[in-house]
Amino acid sequence: MKIIPGKVAGLRTFFEWRCCHWDAKKGDWMFESPLLDVRVRKALSKAINRDELNKAFFQGKGDPIFNLFFHPSRPGWNAEWEKRFKDEYGYDPEAAKKLLAEAGYGPGNPLKHTLLLKSYGYYPELSDMTDSIMNYWRNIGVEVTLDQSDAAIQATKARQLTYDNHSYLVPSSVRQFYGYGIYQSGTTGGRAGAEFIETRDFFQNKLRPALDDTNWDALWRELGNMTYDAHQAIPLRSEEHTSELQ
């Protein structure tokens, strides 16, 4: 018997924002949230030591995710994302503190943020990983509150769009189109993540209507570049599909 890695990464682990919903009638954000500032989102990402998490929870075997819902085997891949990842997303607590300071947060005015603790039967490590990331954020001066309310309560609040400065750890598949629509734009199914107007409109008005798949690669790459620079999620690691051959 021999174990071989699959060609497409399997379960992906990432942090998704719960905030930033657009009120079309008002023509403005529903809430004023610190997560609307890309410097805050970038700081929270750079505060996390992905290599430590990989060793502790994935036995060092997790593949890095350089841009959520994008993969070399999928349309739109841009190798520049991997080259720039260390500077843009890599672990650097001092840089994270500087970004928070630029956004107006520091010892006298700490950033406050709430982590939603979710549970999945197929992902027993999730609560421990959430605790680890909470401590990374506390190390850069963020006042983090852990919300351990029942999953049904969280789901109800999410549907009612009441979360304004929250995040949660997600184990999800790699479905590119459906996943992006749910978690990154709020245009496919439920509004499970944050909504960023530029990428939401691009996804809804340019990529979704594109019936000729010859244009998809260029469209996905353009969307991926915007997503990457906007820090629309915190990508962590993915696990490979493996097969046993005899």
Short mmCIF file of C-alpha atoms in Angstrom, two decimals:
data_model
loop_
_atom_site.label_atom_id
_atom_site.label_comp_id
_atom_site.label_asym_id
_atom_site.label_seq_id
_atom_site.Cartn_x
_atom_site.Cartn_y
_atom_site.Cartn_z
CA MET A 1 0.00 0.00 0.00
CA LYS A 2 1.19 3.48 -0.79
CA ILE A 3 -0.40 6.86 -0.02
CA ILE A 4 -0.35 9.42 -2.81
CA PRO A 5 -1.54 13.05 -2.59
CA GLY A 6 -4.54 14.10 -4.62
CA LYS A 7 -4.26 16.75 -7.32
CA VAL A 8 -6.73 19.11 -5.66
CA ALA A 9 -6.52 20.25 -2.04
CA GLY A 10 -9.34 19.06 0.19
CA LEU A 11 -10.68 20.63 3.37
CA ARG A 12 -9.64 24.26 3.72
CA THR A 13 -9.26 26.12 7.00
CA PHE A 14 -9.69 29.88 7.03
CA PHE A 15 -11.06 32.75 9.09
CA GLU A 16 -14.06 34.55 7.69
CA TRP A 17 -15.28 37.96 8.76
CA ARG A 18 -18.81 38.45 10.06
CA CYS A 19 -19.43 42.10 9.34
CA CYS A 20 -19.66 44.67 6.60
CA HIS A 21 -23.13 44.15 5.13
CA TRP A 22 -24.37 46.65 2.59
CA ASP A 23 -27.79 48.26 2.88
CA ALA A 24 -28.90 48.78 -0.72
CA LYS A 25 -31.85 50.99 0.23
CA LYS A 26 -29.72 53.30 2.34
CA GLY A 27 -26.76 53.11 -0.01
CA ASP A 28 -24.39 52.67 2.91
CA TRP A 29 -23.01 50.08 5.31
CA MET A 30 -25.45 48.67 7.86
CA PHE A 31 -22.85 49.13 10.63
CA GLU A 32 -19.69 51.12 11.15
CA SER A 33 -17.20 48.32 11.76
CA PRO A 34 -13.43 48.44 12.36
CA LEU A 35 -13.21 45.54 9.90
CA LEU A 36 -14.12 47.91 7.08
CA ASP A 37 -10.52 49.16 7.35
CA VAL A 38 -8.19 46.94 5.31
CA ARG A 39 -5.33 47.78 7.73
CA VAL A 40 -7.26 46.12 10.56
CA ARG A 41 -7.97 43.01 8.47
CA LYS A 42 -4.34 42.83 7.39
CA ALA A 43 -3.08 43.28 10.96
CA LEU A 44 -5.23 40.42 12.26
CA SER A 45 -3.90 38.21 9.48
CA LYS A 46 -0.24 39.07 10.04
CA ALA A 47 -0.58 38.38 13.77
CA ILE A 48 -1.10 34.65 13.11
CA ASN A 49 1.80 32.20 12.95
CA ARG A 50 0.56 29.78 10.30
CA ASP A 51 3.63 27.54 10.55
CA GLU A 52 3.01 26.96 14.26
CA LEU A 53 -0.62 26.10 13.61
CA ASN A 54 0.40 23.76 10.81
CA LYS A 55 2.76 21.84 13.09
CA ALA A 56 0.34 21.74 16.02
CA PHE A 57 -2.87 20.81 14.20
CA PHE A 58 -1.91 19.37 10.80
CA GLN A 59 1.28 17.47 11.69
CA GLY A 60 3.14 19.87 9.41
CA LYS A 61 1.34 18.44 6.36
CA GLY A 62 -1.10 21.24 5.61
CA ASP A 63 -0.64 23.08 2.34
CA PRO A 64 -0.56 26.88 2.55
CA ILE A 65 -3.49 28.76 1.06
CA PHE A 66 -2.30 31.89 -0.71
CA ASN A 67 -5.69 33.20 -1.82
CA LEU A 68 -8.96 31.79 -0.56
CA PHE A 69 -10.90 29.72 -3.11
CA PHE A 70 -8.01 29.95 -5.57
CA HIS A 71 -5.62 27.09 -6.35
CA PRO A 72 -3.10 26.32 -9.15
CA SER A 73 -5.58 23.76 -10.49
CA ARG A 74 -8.42 26.30 -10.65
CA PRO A 75 -9.19 29.18 -13.05
CA GLY A 76 -7.51 32.52 -12.36
CA TRP A 77 -4.43 31.35 -10.48
CA ASN A 78 -1.72 34.01 -10.18
CA ALA A 79 1.76 32.86 -9.07
CA GLU A 80 2.47 36.39 -7.81
CA TRP A 81 0.20 35.72 -4.82
CA GLU A 82 2.63 33.12 -3.50
CA LYS A 83 5.65 35.37 -4.10
CA ARG A 84 4.06 38.29 -2.27
CA PHE A 85 2.52 36.25 0.54
CA LYS A 86 5.28 36.69 3.11
CA ASP A 87 5.20 40.48 2.88
CA GLU A 88 1.43 40.79 2.57
CA TYR A 89 0.19 38.04 4.90
CA GLY A 90 3.22 36.55 6.66
CA TYR A 91 3.61 36.37 10.44
CA ASP A 92 4.92 39.68 11.77
CA PRO A 93 3.47 40.86 15.12
CA GLU A 94 5.34 44.16 15.05
CA ALA A 95 4.03 44.97 11.59
CA ALA A 96 0.55 44.02 12.81
CA LYS A 97 0.82 46.45 15.75
CA LYS A 98 1.99 49.18 13.39
CA LEU A 99 -0.98 48.62 11.08
CA LEU A 100 -3.36 48.84 14.04
CA ALA A 101 -1.67 52.05 15.17
CA GLU A 102 -2.10 53.52 11.69
CA ALA A 103 -5.79 52.61 11.89
CA GLY A 104 -6.08 54.44 15.24
CA TYR A 105 -5.78 51.55 17.69
CA GLY A 106 -3.26 51.08 20.48
CA PRO A 107 -2.88 50.81 24.27
CA GLY A 108 -5.15 53.77 24.90
CA ASN A 109 -7.74 52.67 22.38
CA PRO A 110 -7.46 48.91 21.86
CA LEU A 111 -9.19 47.19 18.98
CA LYS A 112 -12.13 45.14 20.26
CA HIS A 113 -13.21 42.04 18.39
CA THR A 114 -15.43 39.00 18.97
CA LEU A 115 -14.58 35.45 17.92
CA LEU A 116 -17.49 33.11 17.28
CA LEU A 117 -16.70 29.59 18.41
CA LYS A 118 -18.34 27.06 16.11
CA SER A 119 -18.18 23.29 16.31
CA TYR A 120 -18.10 20.63 13.62
CA GLY A 121 -18.15 16.90 14.30
CA TYR A 122 -15.59 16.28 11.57
CA TYR A 123 -13.19 18.94 12.88
CA PRO A 124 -12.43 18.33 16.59
CA GLU A 125 -9.35 20.57 16.53
CA LEU A 126 -11.37 23.67 15.69
CA SER A 127 -11.94 24.93 19.23
CA ASP A 128 -8.26 24.59 20.18
CA MET A 129 -7.21 26.34 16.98
CA THR A 130 -9.66 29.15 17.70
CA ASP A 131 -8.12 29.57 21.16
CA SER A 132 -4.65 29.72 19.62
CA ILE A 133 -5.63 32.46 17.19
CA MET A 134 -7.37 34.37 19.98
CA ASN A 135 -4.06 34.44 21.84
CA TYR A 136 -2.15 35.58 18.76
CA TRP A 137 -4.52 38.53 18.54
CA ARG A 138 -4.26 39.31 22.23
CA ASN A 139 -0.47 39.40 21.81
CA ILE A 140 -0.80 42.42 19.49
CA GLY A 141 -3.09 44.24 21.92
CA VAL A 142 -6.53 43.24 20.62
CA GLU A 143 -9.26 42.83 23.23
CA VAL A 144 -10.85 39.57 22.07
CA THR A 145 -14.15 38.21 23.35
CA LEU A 146 -15.06 34.58 22.72
CA ASP A 147 -18.71 33.98 21.87
CA GLN A 148 -19.61 30.35 22.70
CA SER A 149 -23.34 30.66 22.12
CA ASP A 150 -25.30 27.78 20.63
CA ALA A 151 -24.95 27.15 16.89
CA ALA A 152 -28.67 27.78 16.34
CA ILE A 153 -28.40 31.18 18.01
CA GLN A 154 -25.38 32.08 15.90
CA ALA A 155 -27.16 30.98 12.73
CA THR A 156 -30.20 33.11 13.58
CA LYS A 157 -28.09 36.18 14.27
CA ALA A 158 -26.16 35.62 11.06
CA ARG A 159 -29.36 35.42 8.99
CA GLN A 160 -30.57 38.61 10.65
CA LEU A 161 -27.26 40.30 9.77
CA THR A 162 -26.65 41.43 13.34
CA TYR A 163 -22.92 40.65 13.49
CA ASP A 164 -20.81 43.75 12.92
CA ASN A 165 -17.28 43.04 14.24
CA HIS A 166 -16.95 39.27 14.41
CA SER A 167 -15.07 36.41 12.80
CA TYR A 168 -15.14 32.64 12.88
CA LEU A 169 -12.97 29.71 11.85
CA VAL A 170 -14.31 27.81 8.85
CA PRO A 171 -13.48 24.33 7.55
CA SER A 172 -14.86 24.25 4.03
CA SER A 173 -14.45 22.57 0.69
CA VAL A 174 -12.72 24.12 -2.32
CA ARG A 175 -15.77 24.82 -4.45
CA GLN A 176 -14.66 28.00 -6.13
CA PHE A 177 -17.79 29.53 -7.64
CA TYR A 178 -20.28 28.56 -4.94
CA GLY A 179 -17.81 29.20 -2.11
CA TYR A 180 -16.88 32.65 -3.35
CA GLY A 181 -20.53 33.56 -3.81
CA ILE A 182 -21.43 32.63 -0.24
CA TYR A 183 -18.39 33.69 1.77
CA GLN A 184 -17.04 36.61 -0.23
CA SER A 185 -19.95 38.37 -1.89
CA GLY A 186 -23.28 37.39 -0.32
CA THR A 187 -24.76 36.79 -3.77
CA THR A 188 -25.08 32.99 -3.77
CA GLY A 189 -27.25 31.41 -1.09
CA GLY A 190 -26.91 32.93 2.38
CA ARG A 191 -24.79 35.89 3.37
CA ALA A 192 -22.20 33.87 5.31
CA GLY A 193 -19.31 36.29 5.30
CA ALA A 194 -18.51 39.93 4.67
CA GLU A 195 -19.57 41.89 1.63
CA PHE A 196 -17.02 44.07 -0.08
CA ILE A 197 -18.71 46.16 -2.71
CA GLU A 198 -16.03 46.19 -5.42
CA THR A 199 -15.53 42.43 -5.52
CA ARG A 200 -19.21 41.66 -4.90
CA ASP A 201 -20.26 43.73 -7.91
CA PHE A 202 -17.51 42.24 -10.07
CA PHE A 203 -18.57 38.70 -9.14
CA GLN A 204 -22.26 39.44 -9.63
CA ASN A 205 -22.11 41.58 -12.78
CA LYS A 206 -19.09 40.30 -14.69
CA LEU A 207 -18.15 36.77 -13.63
CA ARG A 208 -21.56 35.20 -13.04
CA PRO A 209 -23.03 36.25 -16.41
CA ALA A 210 -19.93 35.00 -18.30
CA LEU A 211 -21.21 31.94 -20.16
CA ASP A 212 -18.10 31.46 -22.30
CA ASP A 213 -15.59 29.68 -20.06
CA THR A 214 -12.70 30.87 -22.23
CA ASN A 215 -12.98 34.20 -20.41
CA TRP A 216 -13.20 32.72 -16.94
CA ASP A 217 -9.47 32.49 -16.33
CA ALA A 218 -8.92 36.22 -16.89
CA LEU A 219 -12.06 37.16 -14.94
CA TRP A 220 -11.16 34.98 -11.96
CA ARG A 221 -7.60 36.34 -11.94
CA GLU A 222 -8.86 39.93 -11.89
CA LEU A 223 -11.25 39.09 -9.08
CA GLY A 224 -8.53 37.18 -7.22
CA ASN A 225 -6.17 40.16 -7.39
CA MET A 226 -8.80 42.40 -5.81
CA THR A 227 -9.63 39.80 -3.15
CA TYR A 228 -5.97 39.27 -2.27
CA ASP A 229 -5.19 42.95 -1.81
CA ALA A 230 -8.38 43.55 0.20
CA HIS A 231 -7.63 40.79 2.75
CA GLN A 232 -11.20 39.57 2.45
CA ALA A 233 -10.45 36.53 4.62
CA ILE A 234 -7.59 35.00 6.59
CA PRO A 235 -6.36 31.95 4.66
CA LEU A 236 -4.67 29.31 6.79
CA ARG A 237 -4.06 25.76 5.54
CA SER A 238 -5.65 23.08 3.42
CA GLU A 239 -5.48 19.33 3.79
CA GLU A 240 -4.77 17.12 0.79
CA HIS A 241 -7.07 14.44 -0.45
CA THR A 242 -5.11 11.19 -0.30
CA SER A 243 -5.68 7.81 -1.86
CA GLU A 244 -4.36 4.40 -0.91
CA LEU A 245 -3.20 2.19 -3.75
CA GLN A 246 -2.37 -1.50 -3.51
#
